Coordinates of C-alpha atoms in Angstrom, one line a residue:
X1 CA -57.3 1.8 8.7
X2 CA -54.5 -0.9 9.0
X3 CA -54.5 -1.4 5.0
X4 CA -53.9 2.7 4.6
X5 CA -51.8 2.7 7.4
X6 CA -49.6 -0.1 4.8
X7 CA -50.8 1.7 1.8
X8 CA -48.8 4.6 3.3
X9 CA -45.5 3.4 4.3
X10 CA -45.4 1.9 1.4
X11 CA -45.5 5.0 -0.6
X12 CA -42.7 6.0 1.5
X13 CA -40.3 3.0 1.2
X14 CA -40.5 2.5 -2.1
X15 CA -39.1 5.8 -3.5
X16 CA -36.2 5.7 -0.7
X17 CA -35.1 2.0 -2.3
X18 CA -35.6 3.7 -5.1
X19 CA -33.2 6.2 -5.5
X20 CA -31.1 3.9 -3.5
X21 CA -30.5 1.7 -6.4
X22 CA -30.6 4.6 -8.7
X23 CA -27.3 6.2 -6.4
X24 CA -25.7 2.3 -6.6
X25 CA -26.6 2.4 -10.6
X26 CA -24.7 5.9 -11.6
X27 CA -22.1 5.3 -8.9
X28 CA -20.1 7.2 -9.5
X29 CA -21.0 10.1 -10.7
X30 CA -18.0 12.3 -10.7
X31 CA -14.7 11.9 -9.9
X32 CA -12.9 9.6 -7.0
X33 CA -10.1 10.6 -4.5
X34 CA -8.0 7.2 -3.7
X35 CA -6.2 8.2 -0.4
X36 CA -2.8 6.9 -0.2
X37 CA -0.7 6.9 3.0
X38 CA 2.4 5.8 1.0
X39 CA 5.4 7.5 -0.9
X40 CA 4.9 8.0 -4.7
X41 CA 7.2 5.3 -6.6
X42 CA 6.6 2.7 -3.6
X43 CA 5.6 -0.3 -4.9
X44 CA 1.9 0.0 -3.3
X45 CA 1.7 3.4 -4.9
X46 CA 2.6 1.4 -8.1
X47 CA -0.2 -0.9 -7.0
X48 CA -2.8 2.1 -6.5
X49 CA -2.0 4.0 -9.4
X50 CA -2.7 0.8 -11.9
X51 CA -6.1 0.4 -10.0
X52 CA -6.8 4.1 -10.7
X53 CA -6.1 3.7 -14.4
X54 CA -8.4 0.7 -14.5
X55 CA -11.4 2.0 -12.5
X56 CA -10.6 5.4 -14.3
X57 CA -11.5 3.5 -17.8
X58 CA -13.8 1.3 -17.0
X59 CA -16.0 4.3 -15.0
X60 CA -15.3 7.2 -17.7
X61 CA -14.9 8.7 -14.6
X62 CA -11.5 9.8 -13.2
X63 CA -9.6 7.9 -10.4
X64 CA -7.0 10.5 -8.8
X65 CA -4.6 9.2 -6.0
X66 CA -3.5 11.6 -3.7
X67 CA -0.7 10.9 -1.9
X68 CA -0.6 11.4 2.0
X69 CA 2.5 10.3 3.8
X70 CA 3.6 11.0 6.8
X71 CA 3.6 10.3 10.5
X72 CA 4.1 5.5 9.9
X73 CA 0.7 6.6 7.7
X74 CA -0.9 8.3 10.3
X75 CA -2.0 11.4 8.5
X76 CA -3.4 9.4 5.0
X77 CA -5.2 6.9 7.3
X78 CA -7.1 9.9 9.3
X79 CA -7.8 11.9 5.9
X80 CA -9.8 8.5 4.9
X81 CA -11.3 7.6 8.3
X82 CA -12.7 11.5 8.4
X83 CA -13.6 12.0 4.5
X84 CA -17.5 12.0 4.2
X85 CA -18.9 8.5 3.8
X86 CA -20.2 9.3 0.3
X87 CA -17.7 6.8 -2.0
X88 CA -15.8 9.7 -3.4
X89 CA -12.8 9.4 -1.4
X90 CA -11.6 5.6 -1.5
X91 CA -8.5 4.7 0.8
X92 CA -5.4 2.4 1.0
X93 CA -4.3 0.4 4.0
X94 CA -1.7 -1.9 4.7
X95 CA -0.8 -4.3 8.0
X96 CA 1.8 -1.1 8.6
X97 CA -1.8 1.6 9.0
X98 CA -4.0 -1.2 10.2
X99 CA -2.5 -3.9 12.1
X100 CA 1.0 -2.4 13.4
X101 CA 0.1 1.2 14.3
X102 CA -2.9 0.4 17.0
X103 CA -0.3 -0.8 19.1
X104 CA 2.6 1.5 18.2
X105 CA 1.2 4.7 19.5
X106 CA -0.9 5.5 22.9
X107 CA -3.3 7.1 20.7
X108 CA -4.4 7.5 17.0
X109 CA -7.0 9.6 15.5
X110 CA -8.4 6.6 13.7
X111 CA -9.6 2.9 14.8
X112 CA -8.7 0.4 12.6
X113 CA -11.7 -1.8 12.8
X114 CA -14.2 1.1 13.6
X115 CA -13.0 4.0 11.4
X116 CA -13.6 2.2 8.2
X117 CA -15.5 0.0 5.7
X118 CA -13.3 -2.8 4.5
X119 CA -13.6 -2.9 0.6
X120 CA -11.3 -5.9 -1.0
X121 CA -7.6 -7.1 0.3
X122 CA -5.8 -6.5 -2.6
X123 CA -2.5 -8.7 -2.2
X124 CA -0.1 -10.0 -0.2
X125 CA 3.6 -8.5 -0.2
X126 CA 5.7 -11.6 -0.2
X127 CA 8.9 -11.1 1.8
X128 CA 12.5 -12.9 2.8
X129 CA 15.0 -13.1 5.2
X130 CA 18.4 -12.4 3.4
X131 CA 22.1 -11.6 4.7
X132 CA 25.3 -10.2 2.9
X133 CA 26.8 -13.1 1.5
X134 CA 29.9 -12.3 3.9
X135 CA 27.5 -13.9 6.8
X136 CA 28.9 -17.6 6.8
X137 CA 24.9 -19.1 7.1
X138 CA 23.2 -20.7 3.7
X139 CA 19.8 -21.5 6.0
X140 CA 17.8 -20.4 8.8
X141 CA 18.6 -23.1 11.4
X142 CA 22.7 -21.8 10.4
X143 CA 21.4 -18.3 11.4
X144 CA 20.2 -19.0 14.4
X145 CA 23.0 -20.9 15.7
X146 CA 25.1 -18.4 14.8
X147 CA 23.3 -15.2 16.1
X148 CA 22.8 -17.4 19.1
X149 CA 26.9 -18.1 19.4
X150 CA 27.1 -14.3 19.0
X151 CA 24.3 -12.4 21.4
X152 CA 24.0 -8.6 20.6
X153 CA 26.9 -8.3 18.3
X154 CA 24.6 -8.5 15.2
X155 CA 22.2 -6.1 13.9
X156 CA 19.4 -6.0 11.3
X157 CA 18.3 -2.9 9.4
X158 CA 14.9 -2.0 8.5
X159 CA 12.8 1.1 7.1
X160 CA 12.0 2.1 10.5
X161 CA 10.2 1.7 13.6
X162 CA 7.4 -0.3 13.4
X163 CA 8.0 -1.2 9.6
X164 CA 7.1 -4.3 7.9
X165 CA 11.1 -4.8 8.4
X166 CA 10.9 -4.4 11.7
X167 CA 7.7 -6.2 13.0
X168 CA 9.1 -9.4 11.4
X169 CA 12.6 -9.8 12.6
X170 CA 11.5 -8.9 15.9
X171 CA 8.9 -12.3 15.4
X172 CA 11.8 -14.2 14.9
X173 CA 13.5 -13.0 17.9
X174 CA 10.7 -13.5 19.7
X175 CA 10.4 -16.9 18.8
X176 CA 13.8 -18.3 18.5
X177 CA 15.5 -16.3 21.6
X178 CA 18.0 -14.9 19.0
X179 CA 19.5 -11.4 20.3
X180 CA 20.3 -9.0 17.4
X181 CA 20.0 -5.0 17.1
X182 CA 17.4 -3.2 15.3
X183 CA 19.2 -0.2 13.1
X184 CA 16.3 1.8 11.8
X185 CA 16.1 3.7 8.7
X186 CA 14.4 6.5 7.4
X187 CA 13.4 4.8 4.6
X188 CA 13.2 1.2 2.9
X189 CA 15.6 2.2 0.3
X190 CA 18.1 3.0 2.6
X191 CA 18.0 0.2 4.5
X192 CA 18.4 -2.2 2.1
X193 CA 21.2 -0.4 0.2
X194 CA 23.3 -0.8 3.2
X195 CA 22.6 -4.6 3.5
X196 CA 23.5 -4.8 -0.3
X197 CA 26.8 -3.2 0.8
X198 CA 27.9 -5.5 3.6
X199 CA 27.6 -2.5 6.2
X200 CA 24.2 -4.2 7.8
X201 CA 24.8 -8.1 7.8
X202 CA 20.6 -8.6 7.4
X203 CA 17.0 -7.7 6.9
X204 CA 13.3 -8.7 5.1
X205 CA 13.2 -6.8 2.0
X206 CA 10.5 -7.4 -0.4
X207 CA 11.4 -10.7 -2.5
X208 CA 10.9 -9.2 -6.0
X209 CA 13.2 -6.2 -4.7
X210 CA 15.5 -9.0 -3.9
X211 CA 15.6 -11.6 -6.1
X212 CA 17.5 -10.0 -9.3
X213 CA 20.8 -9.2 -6.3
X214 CA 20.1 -13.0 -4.8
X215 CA 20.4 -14.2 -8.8
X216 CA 24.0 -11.8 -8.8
X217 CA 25.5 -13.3 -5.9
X218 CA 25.2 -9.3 -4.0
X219 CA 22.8 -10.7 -1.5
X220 CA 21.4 -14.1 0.0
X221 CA 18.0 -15.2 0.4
X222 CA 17.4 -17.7 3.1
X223 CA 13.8 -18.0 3.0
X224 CA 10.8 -16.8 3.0
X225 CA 8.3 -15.2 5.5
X226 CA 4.9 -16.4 4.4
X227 CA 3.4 -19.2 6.1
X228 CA 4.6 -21.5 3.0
X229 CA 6.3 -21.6 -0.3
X230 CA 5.8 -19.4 -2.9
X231 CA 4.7 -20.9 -6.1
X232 CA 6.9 -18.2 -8.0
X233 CA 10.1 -19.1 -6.1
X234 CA 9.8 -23.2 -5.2
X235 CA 13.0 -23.5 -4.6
X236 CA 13.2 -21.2 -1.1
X237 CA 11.6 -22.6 2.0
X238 CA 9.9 -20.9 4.2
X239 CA 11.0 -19.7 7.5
X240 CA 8.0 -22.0 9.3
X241 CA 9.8 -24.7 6.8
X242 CA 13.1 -23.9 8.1
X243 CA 13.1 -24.6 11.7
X244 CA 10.5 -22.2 12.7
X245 CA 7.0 -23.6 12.8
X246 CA 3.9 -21.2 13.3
X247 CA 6.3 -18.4 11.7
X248 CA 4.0 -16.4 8.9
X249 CA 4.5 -12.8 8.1
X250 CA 3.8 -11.1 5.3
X251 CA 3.1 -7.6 4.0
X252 CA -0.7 -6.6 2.7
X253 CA -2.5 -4.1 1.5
X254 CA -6.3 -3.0 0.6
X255 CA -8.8 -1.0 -0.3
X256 CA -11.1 0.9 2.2
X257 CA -13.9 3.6 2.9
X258 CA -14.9 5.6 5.5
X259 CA -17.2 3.8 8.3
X260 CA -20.4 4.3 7.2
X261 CA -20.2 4.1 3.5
X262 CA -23.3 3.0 1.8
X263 CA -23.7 -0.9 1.9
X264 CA -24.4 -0.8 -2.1
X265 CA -21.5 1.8 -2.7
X266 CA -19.0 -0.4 -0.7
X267 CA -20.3 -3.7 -3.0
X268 CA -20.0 -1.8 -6.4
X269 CA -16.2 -0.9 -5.5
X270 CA -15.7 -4.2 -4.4
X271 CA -16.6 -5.8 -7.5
X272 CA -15.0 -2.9 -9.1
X273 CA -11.9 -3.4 -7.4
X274 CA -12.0 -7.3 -8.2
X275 CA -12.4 -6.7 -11.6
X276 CA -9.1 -5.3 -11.8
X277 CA -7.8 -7.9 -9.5
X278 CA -8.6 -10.5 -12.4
X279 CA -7.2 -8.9 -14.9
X280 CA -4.5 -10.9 -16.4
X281 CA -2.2 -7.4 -17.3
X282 CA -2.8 -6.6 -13.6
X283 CA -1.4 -10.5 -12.4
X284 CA 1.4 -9.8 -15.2
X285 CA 2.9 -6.7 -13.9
X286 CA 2.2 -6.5 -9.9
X287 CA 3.4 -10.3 -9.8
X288 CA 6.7 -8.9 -11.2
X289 CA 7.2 -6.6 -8.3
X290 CA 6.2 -9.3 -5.7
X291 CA 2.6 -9.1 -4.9
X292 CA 0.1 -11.7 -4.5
X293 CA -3.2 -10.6 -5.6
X294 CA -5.8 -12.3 -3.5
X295 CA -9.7 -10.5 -3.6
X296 CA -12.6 -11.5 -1.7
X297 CA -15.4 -10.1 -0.1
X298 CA -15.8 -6.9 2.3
X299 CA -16.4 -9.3 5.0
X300 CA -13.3 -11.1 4.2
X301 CA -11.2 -8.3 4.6
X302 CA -12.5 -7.4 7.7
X303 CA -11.9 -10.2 9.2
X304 CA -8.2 -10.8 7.6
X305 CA -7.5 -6.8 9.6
X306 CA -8.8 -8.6 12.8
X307 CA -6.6 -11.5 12.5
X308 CA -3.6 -9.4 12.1
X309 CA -4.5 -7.4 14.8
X310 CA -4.7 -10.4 17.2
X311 CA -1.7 -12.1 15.9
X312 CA 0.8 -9.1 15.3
X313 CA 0.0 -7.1 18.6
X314 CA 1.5 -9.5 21.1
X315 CA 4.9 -9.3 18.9
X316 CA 5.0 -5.3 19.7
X317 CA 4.0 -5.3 23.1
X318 CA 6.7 -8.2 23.5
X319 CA 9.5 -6.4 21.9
X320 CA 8.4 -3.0 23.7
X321 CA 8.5 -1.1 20.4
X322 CA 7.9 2.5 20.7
X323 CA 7.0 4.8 18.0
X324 CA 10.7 7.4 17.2

């Protein structure tokens, strides 16, 4: 009785594995939505959309990103978190959707860490601290001093509340006990077009957006916000280098799927995913607009979300930011 009681559950194991690998073999099948919660042009969107071609040719099936902004990323991130868990609809999110948001607003519609199956982090966003050059400071440690000589009369802009502008100065504040305002934008581009024109004296724009006015003499870059050097950019120090130890902030972004994704669906788009992130076209163009490509496992990436959690929360309960 006990060798047909095995007999039998054999039989009906083995055709579940089965067509388990068979699913992971002709995955996928048909086309892939890759949920964005970013503005087309943006340079993540310029991220996504090169994946898409990639995956789209190496698949013969088609990669379509579908853009769904609004609400700090709030309505993309719930269109992933509730799409069904069947690999079709793949998802972007960056320390803005998964790291910033949880303690921005009372309530979401999504969870971070619960709401999703980490895939593959992507890159890094590398960042800087840069003033007019009409602000008399070449470094960090002259910054400070002279914010400090100065409390409340300057300001910083960013994209907007709760923007990976925002979150960062107000680390600095946080840990220096400088006093400067916050002048939110609607919208990076904004933001930074004002600091280019001397009417905002500061802010932490992306480093390839600006390098090429740093190399005119429009802007000036004091340093970095990464936890060190950039291998691209030797010659700028870090703002832990500068007089600010333990300071490290930097943009991110990566791929996701919905919480309870296949285990052998979420590998194949992993190794997918890092394919592309090899690719030496990939390294040549998205290094140019100031990403880091990094890779790694699933587990990696879920464990990079929960140490941004921990480490970026305390800033925005600090500052007592509140969503506009």
């Amino acid at each position: 009785m006990k060798f047909q009681s095995i007999v039998r559950a054999v039989v009906l194991i083995v055709p579940v594995m089965l067509a388990s690998v068979a699913i992971a073999q002709t995955y996928p099948a048909k086309s892939v939505r890759l949920v964005l919660p970013f503005a087309p042009g943006s340079a993540v969107d310029v991220l996504a959309r090169h994946y898409a071609q990639k995956m789209s040719e190496q698949w013969k099936q088609q990669v379509v990103v579908d853009n769904r902004t609004g609400a700090n990323g709030i309505i993309g991130m719930e269109a992933i978190a509730r799409a069904a868990p069947d690999g079709y609809t793949v998802g972007m999110g960056n320390v803005a959707t998964l790291a910033i948001n949880p303690y921005l607003y009372a309530k979401l519609p999504y969870d971070p860490l619960k709401d999703f199956a980490p895939v593959l982090l992507a890159a890094e966003i590398n960042n800087c601290l840069a003033v007019h050059p009409s602000v008399p400071v070449t470094n960090v440690k002259e910054l400070i001093a002279f914010a400090k000589a100065r409390p409340g009369q300057l300001n910083y802009a960013s994209g907007g509340v709760g923007s990976a502008q925002h979150i960062p100065m107000e680390m600095l504040k946080s840990m220096t006990g400088i006093n400067i305002l916050h002048v939110p934008y609607k919208g990076l581009a904004a933001a930074f077009n004002d600091t280019l024109a001397g009417q905002i004296p500061m802010m932490v724009p992306g480093l390839a957006t600006a390098l090429p006015h740093a190399n005119s003499g429009k802007l000036r870059i004091l340093a970095t916000t990464g936890g060190k050097r950039i291998a691209a950019t030797p010659n700028i120090p870090s703002v832990a280098e500068s007089g600010v130890p333990g300071y490290d902030f930097d943009s991110w972004t990566g791929f996701l799927l919905p919480a309870g994704t296949a285990a052998d669906t979420v590998a194949r788009l992993n190794a997918e995913t890092l394919r592309v992130t090899r690719l030496p076209e990939t390294k040549d163009r998205l290094s140019a607009l100031g990403f880091a490509l990094i890779g790694g496992t699933p587990a990696e990436f879920g464990d990079y979300i929960r140490a941004n959690l921990s480490r970026i929360g305390p800033v925005v309960k600090a500052a007592g930011i509140k969503p506009e």
